[in-house]
mmCIF file of C-alpha atoms in Angstrom:
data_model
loop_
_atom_site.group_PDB
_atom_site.id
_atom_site.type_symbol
_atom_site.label_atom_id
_atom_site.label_comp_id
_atom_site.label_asym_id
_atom_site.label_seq_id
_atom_site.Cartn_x
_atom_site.Cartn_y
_atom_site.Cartn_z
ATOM 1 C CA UNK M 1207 0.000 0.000 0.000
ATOM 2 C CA UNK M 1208 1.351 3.680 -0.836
ATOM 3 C CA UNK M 1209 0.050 6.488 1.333
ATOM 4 C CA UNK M 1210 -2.494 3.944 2.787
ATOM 5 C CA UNK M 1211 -4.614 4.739 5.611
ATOM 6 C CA UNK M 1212 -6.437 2.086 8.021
ATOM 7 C CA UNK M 1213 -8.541 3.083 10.915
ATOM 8 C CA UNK M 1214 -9.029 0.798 13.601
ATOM 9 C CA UNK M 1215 -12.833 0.916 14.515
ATOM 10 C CA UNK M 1216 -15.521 -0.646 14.712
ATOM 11 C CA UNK M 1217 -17.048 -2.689 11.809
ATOM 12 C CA UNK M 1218 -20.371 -0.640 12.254
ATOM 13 C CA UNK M 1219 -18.820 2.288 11.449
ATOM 14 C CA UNK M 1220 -16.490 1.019 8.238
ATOM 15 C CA UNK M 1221 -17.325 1.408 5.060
ATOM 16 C CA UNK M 1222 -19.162 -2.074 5.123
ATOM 17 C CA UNK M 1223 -20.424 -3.801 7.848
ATOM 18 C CA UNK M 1224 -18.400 -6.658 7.893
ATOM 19 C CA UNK M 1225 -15.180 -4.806 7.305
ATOM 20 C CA UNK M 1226 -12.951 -6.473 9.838
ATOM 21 C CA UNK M 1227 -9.602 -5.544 10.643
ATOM 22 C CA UNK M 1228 -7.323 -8.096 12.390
ATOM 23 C CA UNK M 1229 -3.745 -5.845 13.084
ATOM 24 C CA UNK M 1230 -1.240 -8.169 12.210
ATOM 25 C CA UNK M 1231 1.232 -7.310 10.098
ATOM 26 C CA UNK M 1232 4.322 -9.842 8.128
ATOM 27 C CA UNK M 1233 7.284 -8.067 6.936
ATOM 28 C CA UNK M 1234 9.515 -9.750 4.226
ATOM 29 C CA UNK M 1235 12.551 -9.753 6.471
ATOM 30 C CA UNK M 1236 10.699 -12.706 8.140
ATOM 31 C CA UNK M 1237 9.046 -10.927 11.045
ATOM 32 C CA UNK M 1238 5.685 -10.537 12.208
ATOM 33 C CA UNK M 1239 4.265 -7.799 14.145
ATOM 34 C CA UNK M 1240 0.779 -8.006 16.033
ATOM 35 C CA UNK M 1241 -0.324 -4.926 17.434
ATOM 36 C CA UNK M 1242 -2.309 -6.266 20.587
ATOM 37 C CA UNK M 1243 -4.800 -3.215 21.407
ATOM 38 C CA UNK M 1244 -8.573 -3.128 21.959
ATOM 39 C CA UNK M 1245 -9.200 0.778 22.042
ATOM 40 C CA UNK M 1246 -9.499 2.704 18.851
ATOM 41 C CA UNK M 1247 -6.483 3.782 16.570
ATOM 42 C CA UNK M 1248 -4.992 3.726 12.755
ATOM 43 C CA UNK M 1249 -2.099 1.981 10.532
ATOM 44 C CA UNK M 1250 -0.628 4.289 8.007
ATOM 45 C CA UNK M 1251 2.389 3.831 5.172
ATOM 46 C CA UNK M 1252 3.732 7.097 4.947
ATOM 47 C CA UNK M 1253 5.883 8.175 1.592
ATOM 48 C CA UNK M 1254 6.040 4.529 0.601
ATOM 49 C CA UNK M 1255 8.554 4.126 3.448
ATOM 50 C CA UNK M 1256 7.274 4.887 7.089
ATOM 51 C CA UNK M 1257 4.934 2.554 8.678
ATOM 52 C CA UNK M 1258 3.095 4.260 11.975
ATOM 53 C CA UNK M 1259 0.644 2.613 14.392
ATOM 54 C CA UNK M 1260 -1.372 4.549 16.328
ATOM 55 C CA UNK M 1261 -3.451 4.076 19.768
ATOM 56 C CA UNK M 1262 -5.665 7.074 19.955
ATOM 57 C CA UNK M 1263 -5.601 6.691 24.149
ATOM 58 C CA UNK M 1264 -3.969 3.639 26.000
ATOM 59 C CA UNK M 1265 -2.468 3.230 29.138
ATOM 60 C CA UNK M 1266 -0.061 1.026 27.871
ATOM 61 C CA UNK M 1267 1.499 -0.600 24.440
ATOM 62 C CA UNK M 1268 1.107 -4.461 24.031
ATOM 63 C CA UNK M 1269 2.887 -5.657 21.273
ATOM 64 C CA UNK M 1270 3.506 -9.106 19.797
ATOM 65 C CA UNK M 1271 7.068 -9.871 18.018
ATOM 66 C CA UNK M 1272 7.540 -13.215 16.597
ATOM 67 C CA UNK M 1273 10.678 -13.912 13.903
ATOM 68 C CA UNK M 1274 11.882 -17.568 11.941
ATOM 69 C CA UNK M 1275 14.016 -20.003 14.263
ATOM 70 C CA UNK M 1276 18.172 -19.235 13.110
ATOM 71 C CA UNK M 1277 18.647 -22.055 11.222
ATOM 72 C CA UNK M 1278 16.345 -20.565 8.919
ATOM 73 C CA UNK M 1279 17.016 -18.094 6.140
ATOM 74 C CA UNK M 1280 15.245 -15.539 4.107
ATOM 75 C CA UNK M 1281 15.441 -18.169 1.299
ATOM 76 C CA UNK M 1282 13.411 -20.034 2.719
ATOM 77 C CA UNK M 1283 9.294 -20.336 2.784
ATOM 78 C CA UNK M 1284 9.087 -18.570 5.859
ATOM 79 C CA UNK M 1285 5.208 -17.401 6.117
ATOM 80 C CA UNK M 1286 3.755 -20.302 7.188
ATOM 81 C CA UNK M 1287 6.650 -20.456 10.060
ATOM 82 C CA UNK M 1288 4.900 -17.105 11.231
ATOM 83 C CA UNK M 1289 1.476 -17.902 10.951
ATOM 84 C CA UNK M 1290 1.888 -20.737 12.741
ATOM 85 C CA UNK M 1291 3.531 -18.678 15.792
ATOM 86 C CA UNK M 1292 0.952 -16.532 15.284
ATOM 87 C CA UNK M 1293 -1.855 -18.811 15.500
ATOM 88 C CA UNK M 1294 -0.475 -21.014 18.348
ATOM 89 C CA UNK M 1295 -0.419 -17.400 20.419
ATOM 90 C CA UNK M 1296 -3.854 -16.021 20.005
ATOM 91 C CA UNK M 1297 -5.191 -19.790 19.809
ATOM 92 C CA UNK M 1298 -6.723 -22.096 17.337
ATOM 93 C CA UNK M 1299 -10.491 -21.883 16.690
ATOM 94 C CA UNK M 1300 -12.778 -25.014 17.785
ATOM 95 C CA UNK M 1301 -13.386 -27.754 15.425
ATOM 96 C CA UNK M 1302 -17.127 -27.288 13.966
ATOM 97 C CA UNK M 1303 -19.366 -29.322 15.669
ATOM 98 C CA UNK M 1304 -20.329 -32.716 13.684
ATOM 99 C CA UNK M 1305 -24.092 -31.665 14.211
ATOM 100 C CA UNK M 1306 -23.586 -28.593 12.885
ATOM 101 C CA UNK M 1307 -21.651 -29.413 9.524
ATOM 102 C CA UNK M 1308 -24.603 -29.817 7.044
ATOM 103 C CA UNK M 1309 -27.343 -27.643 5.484
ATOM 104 C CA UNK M 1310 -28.316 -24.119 7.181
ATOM 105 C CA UNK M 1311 -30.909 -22.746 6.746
ATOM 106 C CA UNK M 1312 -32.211 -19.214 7.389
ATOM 107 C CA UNK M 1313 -34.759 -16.287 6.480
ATOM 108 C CA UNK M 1314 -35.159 -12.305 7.032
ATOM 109 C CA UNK M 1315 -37.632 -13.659 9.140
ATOM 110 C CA UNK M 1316 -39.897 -15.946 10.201
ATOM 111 C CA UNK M 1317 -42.857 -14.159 12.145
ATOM 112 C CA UNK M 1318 -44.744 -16.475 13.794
ATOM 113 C CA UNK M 1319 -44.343 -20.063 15.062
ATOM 114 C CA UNK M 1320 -46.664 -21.588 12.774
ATOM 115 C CA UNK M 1321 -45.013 -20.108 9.736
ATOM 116 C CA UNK M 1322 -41.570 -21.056 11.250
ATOM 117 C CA UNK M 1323 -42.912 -25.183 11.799
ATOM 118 C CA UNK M 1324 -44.456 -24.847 8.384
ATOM 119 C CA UNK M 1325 -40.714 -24.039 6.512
ATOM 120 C CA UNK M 1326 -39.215 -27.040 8.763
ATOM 121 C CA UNK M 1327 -41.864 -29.283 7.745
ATOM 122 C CA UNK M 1328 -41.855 -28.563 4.046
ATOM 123 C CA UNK M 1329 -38.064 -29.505 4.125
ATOM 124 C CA UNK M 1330 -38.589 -32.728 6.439
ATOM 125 C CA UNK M 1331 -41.229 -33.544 4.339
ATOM 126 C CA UNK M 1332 -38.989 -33.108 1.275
ATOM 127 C CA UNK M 1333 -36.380 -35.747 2.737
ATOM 128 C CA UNK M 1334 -34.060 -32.770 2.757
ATOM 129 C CA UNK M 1335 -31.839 -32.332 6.002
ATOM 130 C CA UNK M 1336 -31.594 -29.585 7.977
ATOM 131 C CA UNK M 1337 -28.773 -29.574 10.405
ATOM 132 C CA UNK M 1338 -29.627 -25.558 11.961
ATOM 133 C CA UNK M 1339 -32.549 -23.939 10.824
ATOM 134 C CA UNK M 1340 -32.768 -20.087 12.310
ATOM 135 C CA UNK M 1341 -35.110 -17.819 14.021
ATOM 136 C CA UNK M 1342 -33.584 -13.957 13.500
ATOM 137 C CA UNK M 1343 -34.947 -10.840 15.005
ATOM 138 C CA UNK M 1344 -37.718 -9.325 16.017
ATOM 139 C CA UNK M 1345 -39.151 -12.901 17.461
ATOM 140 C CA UNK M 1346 -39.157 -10.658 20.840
ATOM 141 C CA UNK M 1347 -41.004 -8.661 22.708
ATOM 142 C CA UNK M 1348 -39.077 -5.335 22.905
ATOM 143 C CA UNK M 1349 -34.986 -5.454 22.652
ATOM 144 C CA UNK M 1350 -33.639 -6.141 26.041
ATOM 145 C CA UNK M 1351 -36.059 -8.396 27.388
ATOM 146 C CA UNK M 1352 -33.949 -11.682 25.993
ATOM 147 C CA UNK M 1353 -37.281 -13.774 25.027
ATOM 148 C CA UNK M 1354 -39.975 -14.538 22.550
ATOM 149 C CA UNK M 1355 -43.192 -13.193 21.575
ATOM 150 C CA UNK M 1356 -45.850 -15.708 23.192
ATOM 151 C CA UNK M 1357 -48.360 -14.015 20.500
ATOM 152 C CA UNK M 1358 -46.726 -15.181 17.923
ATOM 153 C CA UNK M 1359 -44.526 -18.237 19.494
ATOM 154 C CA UNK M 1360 -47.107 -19.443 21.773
ATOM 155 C CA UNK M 1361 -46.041 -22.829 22.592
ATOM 156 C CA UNK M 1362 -41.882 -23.374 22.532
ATOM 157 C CA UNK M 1363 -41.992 -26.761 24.290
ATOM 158 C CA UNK M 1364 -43.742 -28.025 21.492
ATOM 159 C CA UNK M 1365 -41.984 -26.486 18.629
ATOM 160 C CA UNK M 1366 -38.156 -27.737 20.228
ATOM 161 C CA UNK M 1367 -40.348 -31.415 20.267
ATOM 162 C CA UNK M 1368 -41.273 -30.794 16.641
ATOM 163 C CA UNK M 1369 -37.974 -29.760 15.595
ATOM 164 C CA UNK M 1370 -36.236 -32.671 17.087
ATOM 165 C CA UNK M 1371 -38.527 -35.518 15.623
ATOM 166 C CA UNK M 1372 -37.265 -33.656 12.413
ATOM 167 C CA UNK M 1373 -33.850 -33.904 13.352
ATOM 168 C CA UNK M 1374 -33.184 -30.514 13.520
ATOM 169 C CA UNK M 1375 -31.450 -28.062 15.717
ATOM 170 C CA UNK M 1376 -32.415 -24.445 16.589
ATOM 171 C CA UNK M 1377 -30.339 -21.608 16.441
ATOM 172 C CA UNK M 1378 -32.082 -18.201 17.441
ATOM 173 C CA UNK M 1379 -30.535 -14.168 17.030
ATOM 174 C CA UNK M 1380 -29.818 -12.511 20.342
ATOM 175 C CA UNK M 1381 -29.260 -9.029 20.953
ATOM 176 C CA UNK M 1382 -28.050 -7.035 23.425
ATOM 177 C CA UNK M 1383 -29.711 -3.483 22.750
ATOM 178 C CA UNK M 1384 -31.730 -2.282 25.399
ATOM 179 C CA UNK M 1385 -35.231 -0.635 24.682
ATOM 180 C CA UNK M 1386 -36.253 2.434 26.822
ATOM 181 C CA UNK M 1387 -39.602 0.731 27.122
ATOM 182 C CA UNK M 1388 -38.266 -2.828 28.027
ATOM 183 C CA UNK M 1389 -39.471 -4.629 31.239
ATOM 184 C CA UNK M 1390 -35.559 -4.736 31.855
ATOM 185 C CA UNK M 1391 -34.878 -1.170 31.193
ATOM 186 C CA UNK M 1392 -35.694 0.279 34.465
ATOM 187 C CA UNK M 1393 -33.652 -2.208 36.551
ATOM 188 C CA UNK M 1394 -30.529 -2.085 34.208
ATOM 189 C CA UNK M 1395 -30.423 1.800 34.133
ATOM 190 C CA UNK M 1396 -30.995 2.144 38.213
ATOM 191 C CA UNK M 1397 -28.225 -0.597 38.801
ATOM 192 C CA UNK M 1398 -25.655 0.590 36.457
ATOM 193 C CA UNK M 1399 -25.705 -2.428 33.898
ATOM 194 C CA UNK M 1400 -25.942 0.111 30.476
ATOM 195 C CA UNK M 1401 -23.143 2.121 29.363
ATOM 196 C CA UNK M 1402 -23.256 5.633 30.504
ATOM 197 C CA UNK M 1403 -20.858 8.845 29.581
ATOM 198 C CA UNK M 1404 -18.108 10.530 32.219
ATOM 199 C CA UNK M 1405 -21.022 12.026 34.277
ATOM 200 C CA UNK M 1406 -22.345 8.750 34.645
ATOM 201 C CA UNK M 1407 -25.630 9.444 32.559
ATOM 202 C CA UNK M 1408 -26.956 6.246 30.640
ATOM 203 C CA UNK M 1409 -25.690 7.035 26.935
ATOM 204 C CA UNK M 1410 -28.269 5.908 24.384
ATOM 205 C CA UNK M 1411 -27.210 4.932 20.716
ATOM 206 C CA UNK M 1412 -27.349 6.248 17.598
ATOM 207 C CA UNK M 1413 -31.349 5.483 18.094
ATOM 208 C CA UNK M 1414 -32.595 7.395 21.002
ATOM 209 C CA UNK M 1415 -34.640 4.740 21.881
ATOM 210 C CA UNK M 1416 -32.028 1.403 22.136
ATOM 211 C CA UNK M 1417 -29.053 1.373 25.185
ATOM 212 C CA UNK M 1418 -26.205 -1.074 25.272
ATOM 213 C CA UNK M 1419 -25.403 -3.181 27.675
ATOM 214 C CA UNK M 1420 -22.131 -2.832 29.621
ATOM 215 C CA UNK M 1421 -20.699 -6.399 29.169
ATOM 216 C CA UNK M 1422 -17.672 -5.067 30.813
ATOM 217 C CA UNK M 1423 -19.683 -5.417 34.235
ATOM 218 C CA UNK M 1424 -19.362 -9.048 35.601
ATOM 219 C CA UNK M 1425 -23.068 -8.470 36.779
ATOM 220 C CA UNK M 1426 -24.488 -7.263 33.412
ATOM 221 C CA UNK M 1427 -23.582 -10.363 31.698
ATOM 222 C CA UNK M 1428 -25.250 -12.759 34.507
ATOM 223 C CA UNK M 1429 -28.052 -10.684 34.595
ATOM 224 C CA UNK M 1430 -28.493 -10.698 30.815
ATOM 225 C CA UNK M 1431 -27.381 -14.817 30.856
ATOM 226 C CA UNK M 1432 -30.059 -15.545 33.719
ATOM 227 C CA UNK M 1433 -32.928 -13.910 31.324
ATOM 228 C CA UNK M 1434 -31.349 -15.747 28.162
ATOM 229 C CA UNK M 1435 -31.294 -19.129 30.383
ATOM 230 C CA UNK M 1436 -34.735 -18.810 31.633
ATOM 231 C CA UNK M 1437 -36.392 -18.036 28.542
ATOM 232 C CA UNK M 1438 -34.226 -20.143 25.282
ATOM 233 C CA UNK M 1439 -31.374 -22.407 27.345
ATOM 234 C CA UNK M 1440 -33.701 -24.152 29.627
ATOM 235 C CA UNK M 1441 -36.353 -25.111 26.931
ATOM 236 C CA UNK M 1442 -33.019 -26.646 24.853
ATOM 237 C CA UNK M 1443 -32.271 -23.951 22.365
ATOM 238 C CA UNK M 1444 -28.605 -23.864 23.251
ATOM 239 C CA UNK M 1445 -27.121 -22.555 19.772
ATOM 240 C CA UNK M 1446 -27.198 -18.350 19.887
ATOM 241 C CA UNK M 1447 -26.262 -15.917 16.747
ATOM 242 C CA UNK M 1448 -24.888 -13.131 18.923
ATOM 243 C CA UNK M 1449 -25.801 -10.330 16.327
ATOM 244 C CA UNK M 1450 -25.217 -6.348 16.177
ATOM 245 C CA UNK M 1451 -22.660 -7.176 18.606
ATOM 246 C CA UNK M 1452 -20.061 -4.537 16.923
ATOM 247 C CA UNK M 1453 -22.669 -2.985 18.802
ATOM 248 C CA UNK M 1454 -24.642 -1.762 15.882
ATOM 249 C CA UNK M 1455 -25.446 1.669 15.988
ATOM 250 C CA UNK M 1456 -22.766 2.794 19.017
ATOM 251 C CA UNK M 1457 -21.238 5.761 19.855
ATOM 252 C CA UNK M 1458 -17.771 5.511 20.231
ATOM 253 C CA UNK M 1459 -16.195 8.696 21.929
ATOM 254 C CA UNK M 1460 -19.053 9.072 24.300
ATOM 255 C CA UNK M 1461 -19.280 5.671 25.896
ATOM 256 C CA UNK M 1462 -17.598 5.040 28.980
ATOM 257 C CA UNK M 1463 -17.415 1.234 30.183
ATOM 258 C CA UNK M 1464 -16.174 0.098 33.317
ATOM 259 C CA UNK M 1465 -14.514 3.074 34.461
ATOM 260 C CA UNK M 1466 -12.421 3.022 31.367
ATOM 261 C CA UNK M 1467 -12.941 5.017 28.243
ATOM 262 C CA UNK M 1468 -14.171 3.597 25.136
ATOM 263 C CA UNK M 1469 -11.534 4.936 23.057
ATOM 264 C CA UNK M 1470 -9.309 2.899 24.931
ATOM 265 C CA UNK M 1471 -10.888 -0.750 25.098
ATOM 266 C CA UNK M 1472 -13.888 -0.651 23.172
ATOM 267 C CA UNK M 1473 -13.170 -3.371 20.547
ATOM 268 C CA UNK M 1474 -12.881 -6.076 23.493
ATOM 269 C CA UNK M 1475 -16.577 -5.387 23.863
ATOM 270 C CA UNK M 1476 -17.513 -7.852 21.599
ATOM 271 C CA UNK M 1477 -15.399 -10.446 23.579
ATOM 272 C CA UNK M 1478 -16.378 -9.636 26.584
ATOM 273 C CA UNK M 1479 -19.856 -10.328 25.205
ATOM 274 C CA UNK M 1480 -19.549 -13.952 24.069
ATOM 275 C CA UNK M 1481 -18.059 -14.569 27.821
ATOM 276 C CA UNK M 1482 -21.623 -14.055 28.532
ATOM 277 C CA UNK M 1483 -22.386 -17.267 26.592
#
């Protein structure tokens, strides 16, 4: 790249949504380089020559410096020696589950159970196997309240029963925006479990009307687990598409999580929640 300019932010707010940016970086004189930081920054090349990195606010640098063994040489094919270091330090991803390896399938969305049981009939019927089928949004209530819409999914015992004699497992869209007009809203706002700005005043999202969860706080994520649990884990759906977890709609330079700026750590949000899974 020549003159090339890279911000590190999140995907939400990239040019496309699932622009992801993973800061490693292999030079041909057979290092790598991983620059280890959650908060926001940049990479730039500079006159074809300068390289700079750039943490917009840390309290420290962690970087990651990994080289070939000396009995190898520059000759040699020395990029899969680093991606291999590489890997074996930020860790190797889980082997697919066996259940899991066949035919998805999915819609933008089913809206009621009976339209839902209908699609995974038609395939059963069909002889055609589903390993996952999907329920995305909107099968809830209100964002924030973590369960489904007894209007329109009346009877989930029944449908997990159906879906099984089909051979079939359930995957369903989770959240973790918080409506102002939840049932949890109230609770989460008076006990600190939404992300709030340096006065310490809940900080809604781009949409007045949606708050974000703090996953930083240890108690956010088992509150937001136990109400998960309760109303999907306990009736067997145990498979979760943690979406708009960039979080969608954020904004960064306001938030304040965990006593901690979001400028500085607000890309480990997304880990922090999947720990809640």
């Amino acid at each position: 790249y020549h003159n090339f300019h890279l911000p590190f932010v999140f995907s939400s707010t990239a040019p496309t949504n699932g622009d992801i940016t993973i800061p490693w970086y292999i030079h041909t004189s057979a290092f790598g380089f991983l620059w280890n930081q959650p908060g926001y920054g940049s990479f730039d090349v500079q006159n074809d020559k300068e390289i700079m990195w750039t943490a917009n606010a840390t309290h420290q640098l962690d970087i990651w410096i990994t080289t070939i063994p000396k009995e190898e040489n520059l000759s040699s094919l020395f990029y899969p020696i680093l991606m291999k270091n590489y890997v074996n330090v930020i860790g190797h991803p889980n082997p697919l589950p066996k259940f899991a390896s066949g035919f998805w399938q999915s819609k933008n969305r089913y809206r009621s159970q009976n339209e839902f049981l209908d699609v995974a009939k038609g395939y059963y019927d069909r002889q055609i196997p589903v390993s996952i089928i999907v329920i995305d949004w909107f099968h809830w209530t209100k964002l924030g309240e973590w369960k489904f819409n007894s209007t329109c999914w009346p009877d989930i015992p029944q449908m997990i029963n159906q879906l099984k004699s089909y051979g079939m497992n359930l995957m369903v869209s989770v959240w973790p925006h918080v409506e102002k007009d939840s049932e949890n809203f109230f609770f989460m706002n008076t006990t600190d479990l939404l992300t709030h700005d340096a006065n310490g005043n809940v900080l809604p999202s781009t949409t007045d009307n949606l708050y974000i969860s703090d996953q930083f706080n240890p108690t956010t994520r088992q509150f937001i687990w136990d109400k998960v649990k309760r109303n999907y884990y306990d009736y067997g759906i145990k498979i979760y598409w943690l979406d708009a977890d960039e979080p969608e709609g954020g904004r960064p330079g306001l938030q304040w999580w965990y006593g901690r700026h979001d400028e500085e750590i607000a890309m480990v949000w997304a880990r922090e929640h999947q720990r809640t899974f």
